[in-house]
XYZ file of C-alpha atoms in Angstrom:
591
model
C 192.144 187.396 169.410
C 193.794 191.028 167.579
C 192.877 191.586 164.143
C 196.861 191.724 163.868
C 197.066 188.259 165.161
C 194.273 187.457 162.466
C 196.015 188.323 159.451
C 198.966 186.763 160.610
C 197.404 183.100 161.133
C 197.626 183.325 165.409
C 195.438 182.075 167.852
C 193.776 184.445 170.871
C 196.920 183.450 172.710
C 199.307 185.233 170.566
C 200.289 180.781 169.391
C 200.873 180.709 165.842
C 197.739 178.015 164.318
C 200.065 174.986 162.790
C 196.853 173.072 161.695
C 195.546 176.200 159.582
C 199.465 176.255 157.437
C 199.130 172.518 156.912
C 195.971 172.648 155.300
C 197.354 175.545 152.947
C 201.083 173.438 152.413
C 198.596 170.465 151.310
C 196.863 172.239 148.297
C 199.703 173.704 147.091
C 201.327 170.203 146.637
C 197.932 168.875 145.391
C 197.591 171.091 142.360
C 201.444 171.162 141.685
C 200.821 166.967 141.634
C 198.538 168.101 139.231
C 200.838 170.043 136.664
C 201.255 167.600 133.469
C 204.679 166.205 133.034
C 207.588 168.748 131.177
C 207.810 167.050 127.467
C 211.634 165.622 126.441
C 213.191 168.264 124.352
C 213.953 166.301 120.257
C 215.884 167.480 117.563
C 215.561 165.864 113.512
C 218.263 164.827 111.594
C 216.673 164.114 107.818
C 219.335 162.624 105.579
C 219.954 164.113 101.850
C 222.610 162.058 100.947
C 226.024 160.231 102.330
C 223.601 156.979 103.530
C 224.042 153.489 101.474
C 226.463 155.152 98.648
C 230.353 157.061 99.383
C 229.451 161.038 97.329
C 226.710 163.351 97.704
C 227.004 163.317 101.795
C 224.255 166.150 102.471
C 222.496 166.602 105.913
C 219.531 168.571 107.394
C 219.226 169.647 111.072
C 215.919 170.412 112.888
C 214.750 171.335 115.719
C 211.365 173.795 116.236
C 211.337 175.761 112.968
C 215.116 176.557 112.723
C 216.788 174.132 110.517
C 220.651 174.098 108.871
C 222.519 171.432 107.023
C 225.656 170.025 106.728
C 227.687 169.678 103.495
C 225.970 169.572 100.185
C 228.284 166.792 97.866
C 228.174 165.001 94.296
C 228.798 161.449 92.979
C 230.411 160.554 90.374
C 228.008 158.689 87.060
C 229.065 154.779 86.894
C 228.434 153.003 84.130
C 224.433 152.918 84.671
C 223.566 155.871 83.674
C 225.439 156.792 80.966
C 226.294 160.602 79.590
C 225.915 161.879 83.112
C 228.225 163.908 84.529
C 227.267 164.457 87.926
C 225.035 163.368 90.678
C 223.719 165.918 92.777
C 220.587 165.507 95.906
C 217.352 166.422 95.814
C 216.779 169.705 97.084
C 212.870 169.421 96.837
C 212.367 168.916 100.814
C 215.230 172.398 101.473
C 213.187 174.371 99.266
C 210.007 173.406 100.640
C 211.524 174.916 104.593
C 213.418 177.126 102.615
C 212.286 180.131 105.469
C 213.911 177.744 107.917
C 217.203 177.270 106.789
C 219.757 179.402 108.625
C 222.734 178.096 106.855
C 224.967 175.504 105.341
C 228.523 174.221 107.368
C 230.983 171.780 104.922
C 233.076 170.103 106.820
C 236.091 170.302 104.333
C 236.500 170.719 100.077
C 236.702 167.586 98.724
C 233.641 167.407 95.828
C 231.696 164.483 97.438
C 231.219 167.379 100.041
C 231.284 170.820 98.572
C 230.257 170.261 95.011
C 226.112 170.086 95.404
C 226.487 173.757 96.698
C 226.295 175.423 93.135
C 223.414 172.793 92.456
C 221.269 174.289 95.231
C 222.372 177.651 96.167
C 220.437 179.099 92.579
C 217.666 177.514 94.067
C 217.653 178.873 97.951
C 220.674 180.993 99.414
C 221.394 181.005 101.934
C 224.810 181.902 103.777
C 227.834 179.148 103.732
C 229.363 179.023 106.742
C 232.854 176.906 106.402
C 237.369 177.171 106.585
C 240.023 179.290 105.293
C 240.701 176.458 102.085
C 237.267 174.966 102.146
C 236.363 178.970 101.445
C 238.660 179.330 98.382
C 237.557 175.898 96.381
C 234.278 176.957 97.054
C 234.731 180.192 95.114
C 236.211 178.829 92.343
C 232.820 176.976 92.076
C 230.804 180.148 92.719
C 232.028 181.935 89.641
C 231.635 179.039 87.540
C 228.337 179.252 87.887
C 228.371 183.071 88.263
C 226.897 183.172 91.857
C 230.418 184.612 93.253
C 228.756 188.076 94.760
C 225.389 186.842 95.539
C 225.920 184.661 98.413
C 227.280 185.489 101.453
C 230.599 183.389 102.486
C 231.684 183.412 107.091
C 234.821 181.890 107.249
C 235.178 180.490 110.685
C 237.864 178.135 112.054
C 238.305 174.928 114.775
C 236.998 175.567 118.611
C 234.842 178.564 116.433
C 231.130 178.911 117.536
C 228.963 180.084 115.417
C 225.150 179.777 116.313
C 221.604 179.312 113.018
C 218.761 179.864 115.470
C 218.112 177.481 118.679
C 221.574 175.648 117.123
C 224.891 176.352 118.268
C 228.101 174.444 116.326
C 231.369 173.932 117.483
C 233.944 173.103 114.553
C 236.908 170.872 116.270
C 239.877 169.781 114.091
C 239.894 166.391 112.426
C 242.958 165.043 110.056
C 242.135 163.717 106.686
C 244.072 164.153 102.849
C 243.139 167.644 102.819
C 243.373 170.853 105.259
C 240.945 172.222 107.389
C 238.577 169.485 108.042
C 236.514 169.681 111.064
C 234.021 167.080 112.598
C 231.399 169.127 114.927
C 229.604 169.381 117.863
C 226.163 170.977 117.283
C 224.451 171.823 120.506
C 220.670 172.340 120.619
C 218.019 171.999 123.870
C 217.968 168.617 123.139
C 221.548 167.976 123.276
C 224.775 167.253 122.356
C 225.151 165.613 119.279
C 228.667 164.885 117.322
C 229.427 164.705 113.783
C 232.999 163.823 112.805
C 232.928 165.087 108.690
C 235.614 162.464 106.849
C 238.154 162.080 109.610
C 241.459 159.503 110.756
C 244.058 159.998 113.117
C 246.920 160.831 111.851
C 249.851 161.529 115.215
C 252.174 162.971 112.346
C 250.190 164.748 109.888
C 251.746 166.815 107.683
C 250.472 169.786 108.371
C 251.321 169.820 111.787
C 248.216 169.904 113.917
C 246.447 166.837 115.517
C 243.129 165.872 115.183
C 241.859 167.642 118.729
C 241.447 164.358 120.152
C 240.950 165.973 123.688
C 238.017 168.411 122.648
C 236.341 165.567 121.640
C 236.559 163.867 125.083
C 235.608 166.782 126.708
C 231.887 166.644 125.080
C 232.161 162.960 125.863
C 232.695 163.892 129.607
C 229.534 166.170 129.578
C 227.440 164.234 128.034
C 226.648 163.332 123.855
C 223.333 162.998 122.734
C 223.767 160.681 119.182
C 227.380 160.556 117.458
C 227.426 160.583 113.193
C 230.627 159.413 112.189
C 232.598 158.563 108.962
C 232.040 154.595 107.771
C 234.004 154.475 105.190
C 236.332 152.541 106.601
C 234.783 150.512 108.100
C 235.812 146.873 107.388
C 239.887 148.379 107.314
C 241.411 146.393 110.548
C 244.317 148.319 112.675
C 245.065 151.896 111.708
C 245.450 153.983 108.865
C 248.979 154.844 107.644
C 250.242 159.265 108.344
C 250.660 160.791 104.641
C 254.294 161.432 105.770
C 255.297 157.514 105.063
C 253.898 158.885 101.396
C 256.782 161.491 101.928
C 258.910 158.356 101.916
C 258.365 156.597 99.822
C 258.655 159.270 97.000
C 261.985 159.585 98.263
C 262.473 155.923 97.683
C 261.293 155.541 93.971
C 262.538 159.470 93.119
C 266.349 157.612 93.440
C 265.252 154.340 91.419
C 263.782 156.888 88.835
C 267.812 157.293 88.397
C 267.520 159.688 84.724
C 263.891 159.038 83.845
C 261.197 161.984 83.705
C 258.509 160.937 86.447
C 254.463 161.444 86.421
C 252.994 161.154 89.423
C 248.851 160.828 89.589
C 247.335 161.905 92.341
C 243.631 163.453 93.496
C 243.150 166.126 92.177
C 242.367 166.991 96.408
C 244.325 166.369 98.461
C 247.536 169.049 98.793
C 249.510 167.254 101.861
C 250.311 164.317 98.225
C 251.367 167.586 95.934
C 253.573 169.725 98.664
C 255.337 166.147 99.720
C 255.717 166.379 95.698
C 256.595 169.488 94.949
C 259.074 168.975 98.688
C 261.190 166.150 97.020
C 261.251 167.090 93.632
C 262.899 169.840 94.656
C 265.892 167.604 96.444
C 266.198 166.702 93.927
C 267.039 169.435 91.398
C 262.882 169.074 89.118
C 260.875 171.488 87.816
C 256.995 170.427 88.776
C 254.639 171.114 85.795
C 251.139 170.246 86.930
C 248.324 168.904 84.536
C 244.748 168.897 84.559
C 242.365 172.254 85.673
C 240.812 170.570 89.126
C 245.223 170.509 90.123
C 246.038 173.419 88.531
C 242.943 174.855 90.418
C 244.112 173.399 94.029
C 247.447 173.888 93.449
C 246.498 177.556 93.054
C 244.738 178.617 95.643
C 246.393 176.767 97.947
C 250.021 179.143 97.382
C 247.655 181.691 97.452
C 246.092 180.993 101.380
C 249.250 179.217 102.310
C 247.952 176.119 102.727
C 250.937 175.093 99.794
C 254.610 175.908 100.487
C 256.325 176.463 96.683
C 259.728 177.113 96.591
C 260.661 179.875 93.639
C 260.522 179.070 89.947
C 260.131 174.986 91.399
C 256.913 175.433 89.002
C 256.942 176.052 84.793
C 254.168 176.235 82.817
C 252.966 173.006 80.822
C 254.351 173.926 77.359
C 257.391 175.001 78.707
C 258.277 171.064 79.274
C 260.180 170.554 76.189
C 262.912 172.693 77.179
C 264.055 170.241 79.976
C 265.665 167.738 80.102
C 263.142 164.303 81.537
C 265.864 163.833 84.702
C 265.060 167.180 85.206
C 260.984 166.874 85.798
C 258.029 165.814 87.831
C 254.920 166.078 86.152
C 252.445 165.773 89.064
C 248.505 164.675 86.851
C 245.265 164.113 87.209
C 243.780 160.217 86.496
C 244.636 158.283 89.528
C 241.088 156.154 88.237
C 241.003 155.659 84.846
C 238.958 157.837 84.742
C 238.750 158.486 80.922
C 238.442 162.212 80.227
C 241.576 162.283 82.533
C 245.441 163.959 80.946
C 246.515 160.818 82.592
C 244.532 158.242 80.287
C 245.150 160.380 77.347
C 248.602 160.404 77.897
C 248.976 156.921 78.083
C 246.444 156.018 75.046
C 248.981 158.572 73.191
C 246.125 161.204 72.474
C 247.330 164.157 75.044
C 248.369 166.865 72.714
C 250.607 168.339 75.609
C 252.440 165.281 76.628
C 254.013 161.779 74.776
C 254.199 159.125 77.036
C 257.881 156.827 75.828
C 260.264 154.614 77.240
C 262.239 156.940 79.363
C 259.659 157.915 81.822
C 258.247 156.721 85.461
C 255.035 156.854 85.970
C 254.012 156.558 89.706
C 249.588 156.221 90.692
C 249.368 157.581 93.961
C 245.897 156.654 94.614
C 244.211 152.975 94.917
C 241.107 152.235 92.760
C 237.797 153.242 94.379
C 235.115 150.167 94.376
C 234.603 150.045 90.475
C 236.680 151.611 88.570
C 240.449 148.578 88.824
C 239.214 147.840 85.227
C 239.640 151.850 83.860
C 243.214 152.004 86.249
C 244.157 148.201 84.909
C 243.530 149.704 81.449
C 245.694 152.851 82.360
C 248.638 150.833 83.840
C 248.449 147.811 80.346
C 248.309 150.816 77.896
C 251.482 152.366 79.890
C 253.728 149.301 80.057
C 253.124 148.809 76.092
C 254.871 152.277 75.718
C 257.528 150.244 78.050
C 257.383 152.610 81.288
C 257.434 151.620 84.243
C 254.233 151.922 86.954
C 253.929 152.080 90.604
C 250.279 151.400 91.650
C 248.161 150.000 94.112
C 250.496 148.218 96.695
C 253.968 147.664 95.101
C 255.116 150.608 97.101
C 253.247 153.117 100.201
C 252.444 155.312 97.558
C 249.318 156.123 98.790
C 247.240 155.971 102.072
C 243.496 156.717 102.581
C 241.670 159.671 104.228
C 239.696 157.455 106.634
C 240.083 155.542 110.092
C 240.404 152.497 110.187
C 238.109 150.059 112.702
C 240.713 150.808 115.618
C 240.664 154.773 115.458
C 236.854 154.333 114.544
C 236.606 152.644 118.265
C 238.995 154.771 119.450
C 236.635 158.166 119.222
C 233.315 155.664 120.463
C 235.250 155.560 123.328
C 235.979 159.189 123.648
C 232.561 160.157 122.797
C 230.288 158.370 124.593
C 227.397 158.689 123.043
C 223.908 157.450 123.379
C 222.983 157.272 120.063
C 225.148 155.788 117.707
C 224.701 156.256 113.592
C 227.227 154.729 110.777
C 226.905 157.767 108.032
C 229.118 157.759 104.764
C 229.267 154.603 103.502
C 227.328 151.535 101.609
C 225.787 149.352 103.844
C 228.714 146.867 103.884
C 230.130 150.013 105.500
C 227.354 151.049 107.791
C 227.002 147.529 109.085
C 230.330 147.260 110.069
C 230.720 150.112 111.857
C 227.287 149.342 113.406
C 228.848 146.213 114.853
C 232.100 148.248 116.115
C 230.066 150.009 117.943
C 228.010 146.925 119.714
C 231.583 146.247 120.585
C 231.923 149.186 121.869
C 228.686 148.479 124.836
C 226.713 151.232 122.529
C 223.084 149.400 122.819
C 221.788 147.873 119.771
C 218.548 149.552 119.987
C 220.260 152.372 119.739
C 222.546 152.310 116.911
C 220.701 153.868 113.384
C 221.568 152.740 109.818
C 219.681 154.836 107.854
C 219.140 155.604 103.882
C 218.771 158.345 102.108
C 215.271 159.911 102.935
C 214.914 158.467 106.359
C 214.253 160.953 109.104
C 214.816 160.184 112.593
C 214.278 161.618 115.970
C 216.522 162.106 118.682
C 215.020 162.669 122.314
C 217.242 162.131 126.320
C 214.570 158.547 125.675
C 214.749 156.999 122.573
C 215.046 157.677 118.681
C 212.584 156.841 116.787
C 212.169 157.073 112.887
C 210.084 159.757 111.542
C 208.039 159.969 107.668
C 210.901 159.792 105.376
C 211.272 162.997 103.053
C 211.710 163.204 99.392
C 215.323 163.033 98.481
C 216.761 160.743 95.406
C 219.510 161.454 93.047
C 219.477 164.639 90.366
C 221.601 164.172 87.778
C 223.512 166.468 86.117
C 224.172 166.379 82.644
C 225.270 169.440 80.538
C 224.317 172.938 81.265
C 220.859 170.310 81.821
C 220.031 169.768 85.797
C 217.135 167.837 86.199
C 216.316 166.877 82.728
C 217.551 163.274 82.684
C 215.615 161.142 83.927
C 214.774 157.048 84.065
C 213.113 156.718 80.487
C 216.308 158.794 78.608
C 218.672 156.877 80.286
C 216.917 153.303 79.529
C 217.157 154.560 75.368
C 219.893 155.130 75.916
C 220.795 152.509 77.748
C 218.848 150.640 75.171
C 220.792 152.598 72.302
C 223.840 151.297 73.515
C 223.369 147.696 73.380
C 221.386 146.614 70.524
C 221.956 150.592 68.158
C 219.022 152.553 66.529
C 216.960 151.300 63.504
C 215.225 154.271 61.715
C 211.989 153.933 59.039
C 211.484 157.869 57.044
C 208.857 158.175 54.443
C 206.218 159.975 52.753
C 202.775 159.624 52.687
C 200.249 160.807 49.657
C 197.174 162.741 52.782
C 195.329 161.983 50.252
C 196.141 158.138 48.192
C 197.922 156.111 51.057
C 200.105 156.007 48.945
C 203.814 156.754 49.432
C 205.828 159.186 47.740
C 208.745 158.063 48.935
C 210.745 155.298 51.230
C 210.499 154.008 53.234
C 214.129 154.205 53.643
C 215.870 152.200 56.487
C 218.794 153.878 57.995
C 220.311 151.915 60.796
C 223.184 153.512 63.306
C 224.537 150.941 66.187
C 223.507 148.016 64.461
C 224.690 146.384 61.795
C 226.319 147.859 58.366
C 224.228 148.552 55.949
C 226.186 147.606 53.221
C 227.049 144.292 54.218
C 223.128 142.977 55.219
C 222.005 144.338 52.187
C 218.981 141.669 51.894
C 217.718 142.903 55.767
C 217.536 146.243 54.808
C 215.022 145.723 51.604
C 213.103 142.408 54.272
C 212.779 145.671 56.829
C 211.317 148.596 53.517
C 209.059 145.716 52.493
C 207.955 144.753 55.485
C 207.629 148.459 56.207
C 206.314 149.335 53.259
C 203.089 146.540 53.407
C 202.058 147.952 57.527
C 201.501 150.863 55.575
C 199.924 149.918 53.119
C 197.975 147.743 54.929
C 196.975 150.333 57.247
C 195.926 152.752 54.593
C 193.208 150.491 52.631
C 191.510 149.810 56.071
C 190.866 153.237 56.045
C 191.780 154.465 58.569
C 194.997 156.934 58.919
C 195.352 157.220 62.289
C 199.582 158.238 62.874
C 200.079 156.502 66.268
C 198.523 152.901 64.822
C 200.517 153.315 61.959
C 204.192 154.106 64.153
C 203.561 151.323 66.408
C 202.692 148.988 63.854
C 205.618 150.184 61.819
C 207.778 149.257 65.672
C 206.306 146.090 66.250
C 206.475 144.210 63.568
C 209.849 145.478 62.510
C 211.168 144.455 66.030
C 209.575 141.344 65.430
C 211.787 140.489 61.904
C 215.026 141.740 63.305
C 215.053 139.838 66.383
C 213.955 136.807 64.545
C 217.002 137.477 61.978
C 219.096 138.737 63.943
C 218.495 137.592 68.150
C 218.801 141.613 68.996
C 216.379 144.458 69.358
C 217.387 147.670 68.507
C 215.964 150.571 69.446
C 212.888 151.479 66.373
C 211.443 155.266 65.218
C 209.299 155.719 62.530
C 209.396 159.140 61.423
C 206.121 159.674 58.534
C 205.313 162.336 56.331
C 202.193 163.377 55.325
C 201.785 165.215 52.354
C-alpha cells in the first residue's frame, strides 16, 4: 500500500476502506446524542399594577439581563382612603433592578398610564418612549415636578421599531378615547408577545385612522406566544359604538338648547370629544370657554401639536363669558364624575367664583359614571335640577361612548392574533374572569390562560407558562407633597376620627407632689357639641382627675401608664354613656 493510499483511507488495491469509514461515522453520531437538549428560551412578566383593578397600569418585561417597563399610571382614591390625593404603584422592584431597566414605553396619555411617571423618575432616571401627543402630556407632568430637563424623551409613531437590550418592540396603532394610542408587539428570543394597551375597534374614528388590524393579523400568522389584552368592557356584549355617534348627538342637543347657555362636562383627556363640541359650537355660531386645569392643559397641548383644530377666535377666556349672551356660549368643563372639587360640582353648589348656574343653562354630562361614582354624579344632577336646569346625563341620549372594546371586538382581536397563551389585563376580577371565558370560547386552552394579581411574576416559554415568586408590589399613597408617608395606621386613625371624632385630655402635673396644677381640660372635636353636653364633659374631667390621683398615689410615675389608663377609662365611660368610641388623646405636662 502506498503512503498516498494510506492517507486517503484506501486499501492496497486502491479501493476506499468502507468499514473504517463506517466506524468513524458511528462515533460521531454517538457524540452528538450525548449532547444535552437545548434549553427553551424564556421571558418573564411582572405585574406592578392594572391587575384586579382599573388604574395605575404598570408591567415589567424581563429577558436575561434586560428589562423594560410598559406604562406607569396612577389610580384615584376611593372613600376608604380619606385625605389621599392619588395612588401610585410600589416601585421597589424597579429600584432593585435599576441597572437592568432599558426604558419605559407609554401606550397612551391617560392618567392611569402616565400619572405615576414623575414619581418613578425621581427614583430611577430612565428614557421614556411615547407618541407625539403622549410626550406632550408627559412634558406637562415632568414640568410640574421640575424634571423636564433631566429626562430623555423619545418620540415614536406607529410601525416604528425600537430596541431595548434583547427586546425589539413595534408600535401598532389602536383606537381609544385619546389620539396616538398604540399597542405593542414585543419580540425577544423567547417569542412574540402582543400587548394591546387600551383599545377599541372604531371603523369610523373622528381622526380618520382606524386601528391597524392587518398588522395584528400579520403577527398572528407568524405565531404569537402570548396576548395581553384590555378587559375593561369584557362584560359588555356586542361592539363599542363609534365616537362619531356622540357628534351626531351634540348636533341634536345643541339645537334643542335653543337660546340657552350650554355647559358640557366631559373627561379632561378626551380630545375627540372636545373637538366635536368645538365643531358643533362653531356651526351654531357659539363661542367656547374651557374650565378646569387638566382640560385647559389638554386643549393647549392638543392645539400646539395639531391634534385639535380650533378655529381662530372661537375660544374665549372664562373671565369674558359675561360679555356674551347665553345663546352664544358653550362652556366645556371637568366634573363628569361628580368629583367634589371639580368645576361642575362647584357650579351646582353655587361655589364657583366665575360661573353661576341659572334656569337658562342646558347641562350635558358627556360621560357615564365610573363604578362607585354613581352617587356623586347623582348629587350633582339633583343640585343642578334644583336650579331649574335642564340636565342631559347617562343614557338619555348618546352623549358618551366608551374607549374600550366590547366582547365581539375582544374576540376578534384574539381571532387575529391567535396566541398560545392568553393573559387578560386592565380590569377588576370580574372583568378578567369574563375575558378569560371569551378566550375559552375562542378555543384557547384553559390551562394556557393566566389570571393574575398585582405582584405576580410569570415565566413564558414555547412549552409552558408558570408562576414565579411574587415581586414587591402594592399601593403607595400620595398626600400633598408626601409620598408613601401615609400608611395603614394613619388611614385607620383618619377613619376613626371621621366616624367618632376625638377627645383631648390636657393636664399639667406637679412632678414633686403629683397634684394636678392645671386641668384636666376636656376638648371635643367631631364627637359632641360641648355646650350641650356639659354634664358628660364634667364626668370625663372628674374621671381624669381620679385616674391621675390614683396613679400618683402609688408612687409609680410612668408617663405611658398614665396615658394608657386615661385612654382606657375615658373610652369605656364614653361608650357606656353614648355607645360611641371617639379617639382619646391624653396630653400630660409635668412641671
